[in-house]
Coordinates of C-alpha atoms and ligand atoms in Angstrom, one line a residue:
X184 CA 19.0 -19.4 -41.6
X185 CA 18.0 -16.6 -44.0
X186 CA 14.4 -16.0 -44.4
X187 CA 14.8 -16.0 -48.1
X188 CA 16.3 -19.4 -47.9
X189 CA 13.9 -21.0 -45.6
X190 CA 11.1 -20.1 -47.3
X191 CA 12.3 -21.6 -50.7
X192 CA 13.5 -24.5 -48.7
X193 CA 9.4 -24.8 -47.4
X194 CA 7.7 -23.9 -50.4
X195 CA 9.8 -26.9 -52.3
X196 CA 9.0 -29.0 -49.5
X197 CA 5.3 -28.3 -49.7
X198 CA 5.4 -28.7 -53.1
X199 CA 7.2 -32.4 -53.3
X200 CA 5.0 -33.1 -50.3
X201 CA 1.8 -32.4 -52.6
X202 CA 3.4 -34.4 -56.0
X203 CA 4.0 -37.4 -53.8
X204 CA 1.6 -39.9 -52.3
X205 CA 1.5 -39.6 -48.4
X206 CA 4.4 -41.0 -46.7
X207 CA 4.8 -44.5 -45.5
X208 CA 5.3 -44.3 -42.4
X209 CA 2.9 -41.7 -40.6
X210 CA 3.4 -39.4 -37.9
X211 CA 2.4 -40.6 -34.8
X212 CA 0.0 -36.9 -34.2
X213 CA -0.9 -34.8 -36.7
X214 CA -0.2 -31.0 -36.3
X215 CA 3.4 -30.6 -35.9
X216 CA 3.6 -31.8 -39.5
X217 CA 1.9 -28.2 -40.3
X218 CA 4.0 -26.1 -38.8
X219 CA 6.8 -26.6 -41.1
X220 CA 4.5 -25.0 -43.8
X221 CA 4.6 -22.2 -42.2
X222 CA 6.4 -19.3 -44.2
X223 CA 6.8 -16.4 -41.6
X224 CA 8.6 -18.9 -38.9
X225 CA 12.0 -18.2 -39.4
X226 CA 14.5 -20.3 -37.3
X227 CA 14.4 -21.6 -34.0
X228 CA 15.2 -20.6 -30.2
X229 CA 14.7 -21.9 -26.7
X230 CA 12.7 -20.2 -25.0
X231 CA 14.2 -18.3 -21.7
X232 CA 11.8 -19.1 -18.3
X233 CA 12.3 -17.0 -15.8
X234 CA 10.9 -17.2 -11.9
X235 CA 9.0 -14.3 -10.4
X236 CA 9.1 -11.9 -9.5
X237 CA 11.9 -11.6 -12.8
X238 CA 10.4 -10.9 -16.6
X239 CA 12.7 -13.1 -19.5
X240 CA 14.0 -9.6 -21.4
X241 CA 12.3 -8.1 -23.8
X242 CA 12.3 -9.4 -27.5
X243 CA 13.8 -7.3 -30.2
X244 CA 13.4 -10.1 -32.5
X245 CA 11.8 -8.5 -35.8
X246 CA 10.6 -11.9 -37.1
X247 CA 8.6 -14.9 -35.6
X248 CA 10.4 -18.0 -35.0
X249 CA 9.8 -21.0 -33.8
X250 CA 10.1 -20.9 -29.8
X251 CA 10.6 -24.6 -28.1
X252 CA 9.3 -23.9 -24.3
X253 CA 10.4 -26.5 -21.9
X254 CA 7.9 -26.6 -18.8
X255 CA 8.1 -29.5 -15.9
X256 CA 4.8 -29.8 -13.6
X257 CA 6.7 -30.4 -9.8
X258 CA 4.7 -31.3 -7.1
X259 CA 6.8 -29.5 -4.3
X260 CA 6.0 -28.9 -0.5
X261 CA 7.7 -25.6 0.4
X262 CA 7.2 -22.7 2.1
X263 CA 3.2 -20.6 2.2
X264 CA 4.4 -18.5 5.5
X265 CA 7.1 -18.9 8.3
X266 CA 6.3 -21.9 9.8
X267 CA 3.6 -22.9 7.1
X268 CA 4.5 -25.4 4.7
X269 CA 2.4 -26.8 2.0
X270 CA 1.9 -29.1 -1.1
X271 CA 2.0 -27.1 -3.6
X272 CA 1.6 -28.4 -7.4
X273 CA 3.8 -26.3 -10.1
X274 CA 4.5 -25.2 -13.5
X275 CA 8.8 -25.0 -13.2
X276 CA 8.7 -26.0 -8.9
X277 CA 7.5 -22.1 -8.6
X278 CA 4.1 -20.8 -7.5
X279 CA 3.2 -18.8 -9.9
X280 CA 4.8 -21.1 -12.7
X281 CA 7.7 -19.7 -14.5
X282 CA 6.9 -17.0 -16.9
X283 CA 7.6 -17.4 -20.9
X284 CA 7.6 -14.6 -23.5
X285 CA 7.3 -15.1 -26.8
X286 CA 6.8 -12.7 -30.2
X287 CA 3.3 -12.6 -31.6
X288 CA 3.3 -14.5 -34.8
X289 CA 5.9 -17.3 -32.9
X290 CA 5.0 -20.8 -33.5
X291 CA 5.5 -22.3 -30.0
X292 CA 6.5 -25.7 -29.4
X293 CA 5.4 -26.6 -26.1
X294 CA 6.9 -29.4 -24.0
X295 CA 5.4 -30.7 -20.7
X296 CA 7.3 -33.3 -18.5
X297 CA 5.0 -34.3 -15.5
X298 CA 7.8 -35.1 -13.0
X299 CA 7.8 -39.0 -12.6
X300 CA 7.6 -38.5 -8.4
X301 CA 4.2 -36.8 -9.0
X302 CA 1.3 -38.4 -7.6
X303 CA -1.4 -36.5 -10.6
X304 CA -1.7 -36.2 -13.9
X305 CA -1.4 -32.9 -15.3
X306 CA -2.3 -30.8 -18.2
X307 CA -2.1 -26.3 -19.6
X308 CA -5.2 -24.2 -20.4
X309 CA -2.7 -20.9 -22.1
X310 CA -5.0 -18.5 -22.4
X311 CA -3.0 -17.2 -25.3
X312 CA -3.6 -20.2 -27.4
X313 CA -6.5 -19.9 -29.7
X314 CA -7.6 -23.7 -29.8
X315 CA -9.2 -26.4 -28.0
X316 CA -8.9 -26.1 -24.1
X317 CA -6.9 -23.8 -24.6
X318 CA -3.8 -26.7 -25.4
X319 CA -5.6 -28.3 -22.1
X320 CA -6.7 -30.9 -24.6
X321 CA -3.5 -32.3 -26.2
X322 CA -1.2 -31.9 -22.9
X323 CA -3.1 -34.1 -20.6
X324 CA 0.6 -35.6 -18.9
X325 CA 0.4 -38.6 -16.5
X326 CA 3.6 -38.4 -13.4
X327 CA 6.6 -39.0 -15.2
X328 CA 5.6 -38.7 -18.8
X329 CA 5.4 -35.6 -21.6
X330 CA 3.6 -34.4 -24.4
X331 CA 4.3 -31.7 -26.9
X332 CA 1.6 -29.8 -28.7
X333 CA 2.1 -26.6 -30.8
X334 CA 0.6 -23.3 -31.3
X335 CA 0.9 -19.9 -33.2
X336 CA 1.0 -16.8 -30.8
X337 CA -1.2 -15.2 -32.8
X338 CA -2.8 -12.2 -30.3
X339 CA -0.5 -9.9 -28.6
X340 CA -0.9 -9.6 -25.0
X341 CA -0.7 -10.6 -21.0
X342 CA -1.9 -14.7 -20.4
X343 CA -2.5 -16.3 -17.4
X344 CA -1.6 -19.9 -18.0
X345 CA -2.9 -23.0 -15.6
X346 CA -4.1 -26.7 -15.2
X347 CA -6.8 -27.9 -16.4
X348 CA -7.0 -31.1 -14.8
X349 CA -10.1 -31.9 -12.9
X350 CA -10.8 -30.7 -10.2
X351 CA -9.5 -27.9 -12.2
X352 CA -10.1 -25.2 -9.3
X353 CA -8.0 -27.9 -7.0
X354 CA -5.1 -27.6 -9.1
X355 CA -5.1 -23.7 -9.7
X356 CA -5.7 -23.4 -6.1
X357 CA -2.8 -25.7 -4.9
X358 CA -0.6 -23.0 -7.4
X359 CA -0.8 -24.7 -10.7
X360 CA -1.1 -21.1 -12.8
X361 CA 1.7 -18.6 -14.7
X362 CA 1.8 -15.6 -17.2
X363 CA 3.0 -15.9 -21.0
X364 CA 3.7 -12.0 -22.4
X365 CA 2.8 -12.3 -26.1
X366 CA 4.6 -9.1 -26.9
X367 CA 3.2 -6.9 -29.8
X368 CA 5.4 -7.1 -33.3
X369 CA 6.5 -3.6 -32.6
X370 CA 7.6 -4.2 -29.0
X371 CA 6.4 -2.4 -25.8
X372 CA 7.2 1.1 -25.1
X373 CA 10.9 0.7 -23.2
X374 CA 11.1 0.5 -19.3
X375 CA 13.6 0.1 -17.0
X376 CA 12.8 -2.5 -14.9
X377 CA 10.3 -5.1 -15.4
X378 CA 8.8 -7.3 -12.6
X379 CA 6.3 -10.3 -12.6
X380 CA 3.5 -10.0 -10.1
X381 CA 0.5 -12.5 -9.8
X382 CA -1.8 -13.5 -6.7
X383 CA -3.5 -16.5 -5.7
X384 CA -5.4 -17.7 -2.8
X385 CA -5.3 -20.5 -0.7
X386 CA -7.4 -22.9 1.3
X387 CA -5.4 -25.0 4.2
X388 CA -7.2 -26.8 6.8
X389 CA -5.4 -24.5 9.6
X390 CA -6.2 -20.8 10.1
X391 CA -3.3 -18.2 8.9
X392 CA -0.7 -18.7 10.6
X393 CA -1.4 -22.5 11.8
X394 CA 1.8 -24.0 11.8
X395 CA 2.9 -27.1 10.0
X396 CA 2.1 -28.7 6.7
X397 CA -1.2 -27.6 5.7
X398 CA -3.6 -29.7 3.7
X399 CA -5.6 -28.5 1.0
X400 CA -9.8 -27.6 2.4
X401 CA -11.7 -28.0 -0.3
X402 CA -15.0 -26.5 1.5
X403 CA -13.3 -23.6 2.3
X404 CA -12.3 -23.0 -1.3
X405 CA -15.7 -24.2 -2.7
X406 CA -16.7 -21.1 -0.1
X407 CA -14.4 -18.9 -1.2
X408 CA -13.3 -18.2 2.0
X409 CA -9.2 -18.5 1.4
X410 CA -6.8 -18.5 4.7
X411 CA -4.2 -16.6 2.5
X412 CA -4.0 -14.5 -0.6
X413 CA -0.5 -13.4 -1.3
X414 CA 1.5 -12.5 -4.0
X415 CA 3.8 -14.6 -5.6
X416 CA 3.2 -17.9 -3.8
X417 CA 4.0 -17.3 -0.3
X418 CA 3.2 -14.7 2.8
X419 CA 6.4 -12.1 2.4
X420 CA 7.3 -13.3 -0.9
X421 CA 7.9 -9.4 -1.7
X422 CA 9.0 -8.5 1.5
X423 CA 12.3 -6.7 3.3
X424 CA 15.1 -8.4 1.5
X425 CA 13.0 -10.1 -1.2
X426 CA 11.2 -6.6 -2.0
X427 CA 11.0 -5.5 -5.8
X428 CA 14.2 -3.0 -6.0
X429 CA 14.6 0.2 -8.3
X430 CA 15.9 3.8 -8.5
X431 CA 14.2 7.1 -8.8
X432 CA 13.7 8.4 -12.1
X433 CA 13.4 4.9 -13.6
X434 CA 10.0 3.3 -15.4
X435 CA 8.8 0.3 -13.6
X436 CA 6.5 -1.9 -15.3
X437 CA 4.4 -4.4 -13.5
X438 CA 3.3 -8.0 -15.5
X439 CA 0.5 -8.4 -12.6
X440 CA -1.9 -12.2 -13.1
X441 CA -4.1 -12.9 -10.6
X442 CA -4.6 -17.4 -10.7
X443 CA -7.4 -17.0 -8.3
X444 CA -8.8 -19.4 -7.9
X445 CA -11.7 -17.2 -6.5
X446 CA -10.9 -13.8 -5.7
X447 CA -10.7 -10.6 -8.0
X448 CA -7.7 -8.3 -7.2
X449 CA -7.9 -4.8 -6.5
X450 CA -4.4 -3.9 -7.5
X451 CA -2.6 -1.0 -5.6
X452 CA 0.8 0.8 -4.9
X453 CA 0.0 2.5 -2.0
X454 CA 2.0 5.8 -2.8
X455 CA 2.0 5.5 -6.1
X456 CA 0.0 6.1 -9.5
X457 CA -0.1 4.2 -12.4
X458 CA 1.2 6.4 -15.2
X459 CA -0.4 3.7 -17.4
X460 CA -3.0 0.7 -17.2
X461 CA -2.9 -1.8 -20.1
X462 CA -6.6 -3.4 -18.5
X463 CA -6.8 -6.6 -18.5
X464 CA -3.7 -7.4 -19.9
X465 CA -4.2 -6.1 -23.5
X466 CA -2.0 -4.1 -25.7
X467 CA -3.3 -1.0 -25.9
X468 CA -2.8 1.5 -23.0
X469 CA -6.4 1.9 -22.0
X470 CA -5.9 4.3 -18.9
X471 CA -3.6 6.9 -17.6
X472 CA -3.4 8.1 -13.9
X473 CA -4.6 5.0 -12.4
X474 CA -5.1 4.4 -8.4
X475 CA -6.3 1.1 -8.3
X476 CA -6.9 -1.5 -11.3
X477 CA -8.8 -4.5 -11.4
X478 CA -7.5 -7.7 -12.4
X479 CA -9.9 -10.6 -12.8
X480 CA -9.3 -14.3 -11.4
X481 CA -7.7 -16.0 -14.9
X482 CA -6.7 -12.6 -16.1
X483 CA -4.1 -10.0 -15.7
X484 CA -2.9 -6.2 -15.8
X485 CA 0.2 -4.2 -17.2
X486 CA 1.2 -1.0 -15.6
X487 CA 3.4 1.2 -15.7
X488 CA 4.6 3.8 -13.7
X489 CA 8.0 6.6 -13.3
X490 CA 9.6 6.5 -9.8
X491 CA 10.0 10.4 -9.0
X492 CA 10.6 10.0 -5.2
X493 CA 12.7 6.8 -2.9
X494 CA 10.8 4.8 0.0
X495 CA 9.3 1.7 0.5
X496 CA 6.0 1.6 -1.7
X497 CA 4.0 -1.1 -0.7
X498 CA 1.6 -3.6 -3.3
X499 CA -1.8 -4.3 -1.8
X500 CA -4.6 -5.6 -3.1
X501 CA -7.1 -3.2 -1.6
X502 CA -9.6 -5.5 -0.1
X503 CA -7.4 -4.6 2.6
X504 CA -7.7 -6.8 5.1
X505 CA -6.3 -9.6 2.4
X506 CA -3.3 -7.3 2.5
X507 CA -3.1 -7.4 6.6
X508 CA -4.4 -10.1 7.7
X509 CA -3.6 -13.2 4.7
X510 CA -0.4 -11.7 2.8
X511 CA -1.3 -9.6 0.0
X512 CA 0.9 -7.5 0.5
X513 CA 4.2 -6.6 -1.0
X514 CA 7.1 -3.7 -1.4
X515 CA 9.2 -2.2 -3.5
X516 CA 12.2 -0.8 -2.5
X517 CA 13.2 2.5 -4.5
X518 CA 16.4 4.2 -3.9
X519 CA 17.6 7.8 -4.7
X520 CA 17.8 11.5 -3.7
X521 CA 14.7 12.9 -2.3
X522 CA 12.8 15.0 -4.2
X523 CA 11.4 17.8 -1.7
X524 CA 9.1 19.2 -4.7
X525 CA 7.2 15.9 -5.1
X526 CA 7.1 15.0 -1.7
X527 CA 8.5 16.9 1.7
X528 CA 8.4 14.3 4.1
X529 CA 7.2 15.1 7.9
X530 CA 7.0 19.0 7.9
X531 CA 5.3 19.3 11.3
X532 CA 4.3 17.2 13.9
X533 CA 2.4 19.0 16.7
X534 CA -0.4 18.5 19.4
X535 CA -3.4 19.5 17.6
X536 CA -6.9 20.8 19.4
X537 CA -8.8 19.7 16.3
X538 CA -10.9 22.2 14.3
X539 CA -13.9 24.6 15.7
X540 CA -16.7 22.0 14.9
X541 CA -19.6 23.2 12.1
X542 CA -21.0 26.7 12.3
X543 CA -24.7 24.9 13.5
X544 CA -23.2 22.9 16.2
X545 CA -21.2 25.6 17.5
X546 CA -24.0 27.6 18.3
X547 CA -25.7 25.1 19.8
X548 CA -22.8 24.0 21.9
X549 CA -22.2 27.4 23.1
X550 CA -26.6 27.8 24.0
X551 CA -25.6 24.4 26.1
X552 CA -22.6 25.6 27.6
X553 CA -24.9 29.0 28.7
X554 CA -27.5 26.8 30.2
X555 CA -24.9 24.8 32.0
X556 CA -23.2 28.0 33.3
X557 CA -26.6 29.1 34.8
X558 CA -26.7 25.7 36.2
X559 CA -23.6 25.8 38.1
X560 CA -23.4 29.4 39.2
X561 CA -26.8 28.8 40.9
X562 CA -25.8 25.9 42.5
X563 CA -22.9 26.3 45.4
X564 CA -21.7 23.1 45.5
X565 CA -21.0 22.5 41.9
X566 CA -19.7 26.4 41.3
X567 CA -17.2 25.9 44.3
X568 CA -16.3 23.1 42.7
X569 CA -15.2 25.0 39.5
X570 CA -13.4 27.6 41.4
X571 CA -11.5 25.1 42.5
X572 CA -10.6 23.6 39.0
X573 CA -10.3 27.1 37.9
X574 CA -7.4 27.9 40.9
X575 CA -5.4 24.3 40.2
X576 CA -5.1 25.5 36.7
X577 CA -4.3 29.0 37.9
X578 CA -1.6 27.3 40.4
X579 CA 0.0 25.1 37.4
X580 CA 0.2 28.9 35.3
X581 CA 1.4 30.7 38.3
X582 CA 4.4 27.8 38.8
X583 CA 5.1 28.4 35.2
X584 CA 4.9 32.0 34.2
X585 CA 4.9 34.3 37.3
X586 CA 6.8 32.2 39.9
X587 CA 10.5 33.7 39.0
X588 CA 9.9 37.0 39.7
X589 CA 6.8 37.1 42.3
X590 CA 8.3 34.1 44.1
X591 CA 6.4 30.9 45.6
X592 CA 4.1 32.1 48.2
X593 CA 3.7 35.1 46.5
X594 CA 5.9 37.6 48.7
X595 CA 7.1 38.7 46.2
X596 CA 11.5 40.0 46.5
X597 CA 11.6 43.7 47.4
X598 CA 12.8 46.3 46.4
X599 CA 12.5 44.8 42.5
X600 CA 9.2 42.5 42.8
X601 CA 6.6 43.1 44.4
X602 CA 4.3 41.0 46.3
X603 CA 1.0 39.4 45.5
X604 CA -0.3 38.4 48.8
X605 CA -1.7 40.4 50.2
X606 CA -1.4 43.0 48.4
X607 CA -3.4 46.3 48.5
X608 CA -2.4 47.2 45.5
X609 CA -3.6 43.9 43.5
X610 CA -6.6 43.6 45.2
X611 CA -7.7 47.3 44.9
X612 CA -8.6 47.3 41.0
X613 CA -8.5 43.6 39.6
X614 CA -9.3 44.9 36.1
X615 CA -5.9 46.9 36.2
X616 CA -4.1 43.2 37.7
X617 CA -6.0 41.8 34.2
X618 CA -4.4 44.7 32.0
X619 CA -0.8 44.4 33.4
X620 CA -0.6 40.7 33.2
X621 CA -1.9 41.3 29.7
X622 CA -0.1 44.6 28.2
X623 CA 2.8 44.2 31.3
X624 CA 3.7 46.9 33.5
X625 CA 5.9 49.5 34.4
X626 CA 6.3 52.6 36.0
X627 CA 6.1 53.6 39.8
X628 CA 3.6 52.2 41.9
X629 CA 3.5 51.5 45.4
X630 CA 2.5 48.4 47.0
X631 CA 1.8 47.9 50.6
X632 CA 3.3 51.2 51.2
X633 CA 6.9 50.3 49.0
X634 CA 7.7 52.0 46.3
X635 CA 8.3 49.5 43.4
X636 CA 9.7 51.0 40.1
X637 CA 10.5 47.8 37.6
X638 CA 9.2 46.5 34.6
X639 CA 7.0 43.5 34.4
X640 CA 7.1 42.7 30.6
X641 CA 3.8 41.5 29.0
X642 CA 3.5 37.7 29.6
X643 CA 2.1 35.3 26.2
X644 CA -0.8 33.6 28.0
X645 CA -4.7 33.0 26.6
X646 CA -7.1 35.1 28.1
X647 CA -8.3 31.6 29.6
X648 CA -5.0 30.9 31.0
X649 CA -4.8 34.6 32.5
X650 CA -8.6 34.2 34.1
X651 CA -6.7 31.5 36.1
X652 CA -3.8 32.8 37.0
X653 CA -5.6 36.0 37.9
X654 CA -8.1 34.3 40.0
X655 CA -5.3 32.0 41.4
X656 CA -3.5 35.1 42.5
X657 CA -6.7 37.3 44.0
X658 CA -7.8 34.1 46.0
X659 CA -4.5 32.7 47.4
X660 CA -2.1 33.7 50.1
X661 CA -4.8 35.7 52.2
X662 CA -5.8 37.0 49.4
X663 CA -10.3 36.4 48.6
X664 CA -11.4 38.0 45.8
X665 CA -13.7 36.8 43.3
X666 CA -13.7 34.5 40.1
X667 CA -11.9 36.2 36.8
X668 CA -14.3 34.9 33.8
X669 CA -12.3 34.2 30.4
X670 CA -15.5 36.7 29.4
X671 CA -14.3 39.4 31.3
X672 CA -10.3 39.1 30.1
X673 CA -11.4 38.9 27.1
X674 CA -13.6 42.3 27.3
X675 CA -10.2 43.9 29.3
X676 CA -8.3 42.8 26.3
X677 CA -10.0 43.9 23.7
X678 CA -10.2 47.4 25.5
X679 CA -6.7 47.8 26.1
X680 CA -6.3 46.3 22.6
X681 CA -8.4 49.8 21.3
X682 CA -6.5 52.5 23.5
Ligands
CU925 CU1 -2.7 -29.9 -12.4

């Protein structure tokens, strides 16, 4: 129906109604007589529910109209984790309850049914409802009745929507809550995909994980102290194959609601950052470059975010052992080419000795390490003991580095290498054995009266390693000699280093 038309059709009706007396036979409830009166409504849709973790589209409507939203409480057992059943109580057989969108300025006819197998009456608090209880008061619904109530969508922005039956913290905790998007006249900045997010916590008699149908413990939830908190109804509800999907390059927006009944959220992508942050669940953006945001029990969040590289990002909320240990925890899938600018992947992956520790400590270590040096060098025992260590690691070297050419026992394979053991030549200047293991060495030389003329090229050890091996090589085969210090290859090295 034309606007135009409609609102001379209203205005005449409003006027007969005000020449004539009241009508005979009166409606049953006042307020839906109102509406009618109404001239910005303009025609009449259905309204289009839609299950998490999917948003209804968005609503490029450019007029309010009268939106008739058909909602049927279901008292369902299914699943809380595998293995875990539960009675849950729900707005559309969903936990959370389905989510509606309307246009602000919509007049919106609201219809509860109370399923007739339920065993409790039922009512909705919408937060987005300016009135009484929020339209708790007139949609109080025994099992297997309904009632209709109406109001205008007059704020923009994210509801959470839930019973208000007492025990009213029963019925949100056994699932009974939902999100209605009032979306702003002029729309919402486009995305590309849209999800709906909202938490709750529960409180079953069994621990997580106990199998079975779980009843409801109300002590526990009068404690706070729930045995899950997930995300959309169930442990894994956004998990592997039921994971939010979406490419790189696109805009995700989140509608996150938190039902409680208890907890706060601290609501996290881990990998990601919240281009924007709508707190709270209000129009405006309020943030930019957001890590974690808030979102109060009864209230919600929008964010949005661009996807610039693919991988699993994963939805916590960051009281993190909710996410690990009861089921906050969820993923979204994103798919596409990586993007090696944003993010490289695994560049290295290396043992690491760790860093030299503070300046302060450093020095003392190294005052310690004196004293302990004294210790042991004036004490046989212990400093045979470390010229043992010292020769297993020079062994393990030897096996590794010098073993080829001077050969296992040391003899050495003349004419081309000579030997170690026993060697006149070795154990006549130890600081010239340091020098050639360091800098290598060729050239004549004669050892044990042969004539050796080869090169020996310079091998990559640390001066620790070639103390060792040094020590291991004066001190085995017949060889005695004394103990190489990493000190004294060090002093060696930096000589030949200077010549
Ligand atoms: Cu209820």
């Amino acid at each position: 129906m034309k606007r135009t038309a409609l609102f001379t059709l209203v205005l005449a009706a409003t006027l007969s109604f005000a020449a004539e007396p009241p009508p005979a036979t009166p409606a049953p409830l006042p307020g839906p007589a109102a509406k009618g009166t109404d001239p910005d409504i303009v025609g009449e849709e259905k309204a289009l529910l839609t299950a998490a973790p999917n948003v209804p589209p968005p609503i490029t409507r450019k007029h309010a109209t009268k939106v008739i939203v058909n909602l049927e409480v279901r008292e369902v057992v299914k699943r809380m984790a595998d293995g875990v059943e539960y009675l849950f109580w729900t707005f559309g057989g969903e936990v959370p309850g389905l989510f509606i969108r309307v246009r602000e300025g919509d007049l919106v006819e609201f219809h509860l049914g109370n399923h007739p197998n339920s065993k409790m009456p039922h009512n909705i608090d919408l937060h987005a409802v300016t009135g009484p209880g929020g339209g708790a008061a007139s949609s109080f619904t025994a099992p297997g009745h309904k009632s209709q109530f109406s109001f205008k969508a007059l704020n923009p922005g994210l509801y959470v929507y839930h019973c208000a039956t007492a025990p009213v913290g029963m019925h949100v905790a056994n699932g009974m809550y939902g999100l209605i998007f009032v979306e702003p006249k002029g729309g919402m900045p486009p995305a590309d995909k849209e999800f709906y997010v909202m938490q709750g916590d529960f409180y079953t008699k069994g621990k997580f994980g106990e199998e079975g149908l779980q009843p409801f413990d109300m002590e526990k939830a009068i404690d706070e102290r729930p045995s899950y908190v997930v995300f959309n109804g169930s442990v894994g509800a956004l998990v592997g194959d039921n994971a939010l999907k979406a490419k790189v390059g696109e805009t995700v927006r989140l509608f996150i609601g938190n039902g409680g009944p208890n907890l706060v959220s601290s609501f996290h992508v881990i990998g990601e950052i919240f281009d924007h942050v709508y707190q709270e669940g209000g129009v405006v953006p309020t943030q930019e470059q957001v890590q974690t945001t808030l979102v109060p029990a009864g209230g919600s969040a929008i964010v949005d975010f661009k996807l610039d590289v693919p991988g699993t990002f994963i939805l916590v909320d960051h009281s993190i052992f909710r996410a690990f240990n009861k089921g906050a925890l969820g993923m979204m899938k994103v798919d596409g080419p990586p993007n090696l600018l944003v993010y490289s992947g695994k560049e290295v992956d290396a043992t690491y000795p760790g860093e030299s520790a503070f300046p302060s400590t450093e020095a003392k270590v190294a005052t310690l390490e004196a004293q302990m040096k004294k210790a042991i060098a004036g004490d046989p025992k212990i400093s045979g003991i470390s010229k043992e260590i010292i020769m297993e690691k020079g062994k393990r070297v030897y096996a590794q580095t010098c073993f080829a050419c001077h050969q296992a026992e040391g003899q050495g394979l003349p004419p081309v290498f000579p030997p170690l053991a026993k060697s006149d030549y070795l154990m006549a200047d130890r600081d010239r054995a340091i020098r050639g293991v360091i800098k290598g060495q060729s050239g004549e030389m004669v050892v044990n009266g042969q004539k050796y003329n080869g090169v020996m090229p310079p091998v990559l050890l640390s001066d620790e390693q070639i103390a060792q091996v040094v020590t291991y090589v004066m001190n085995s085969w017949g060889n005695s000699g004394d103990i190489i210090t990493v000190e004294h290859v060090k002093k060696i090295h930096a000589e030949s280093a200077n010549q």
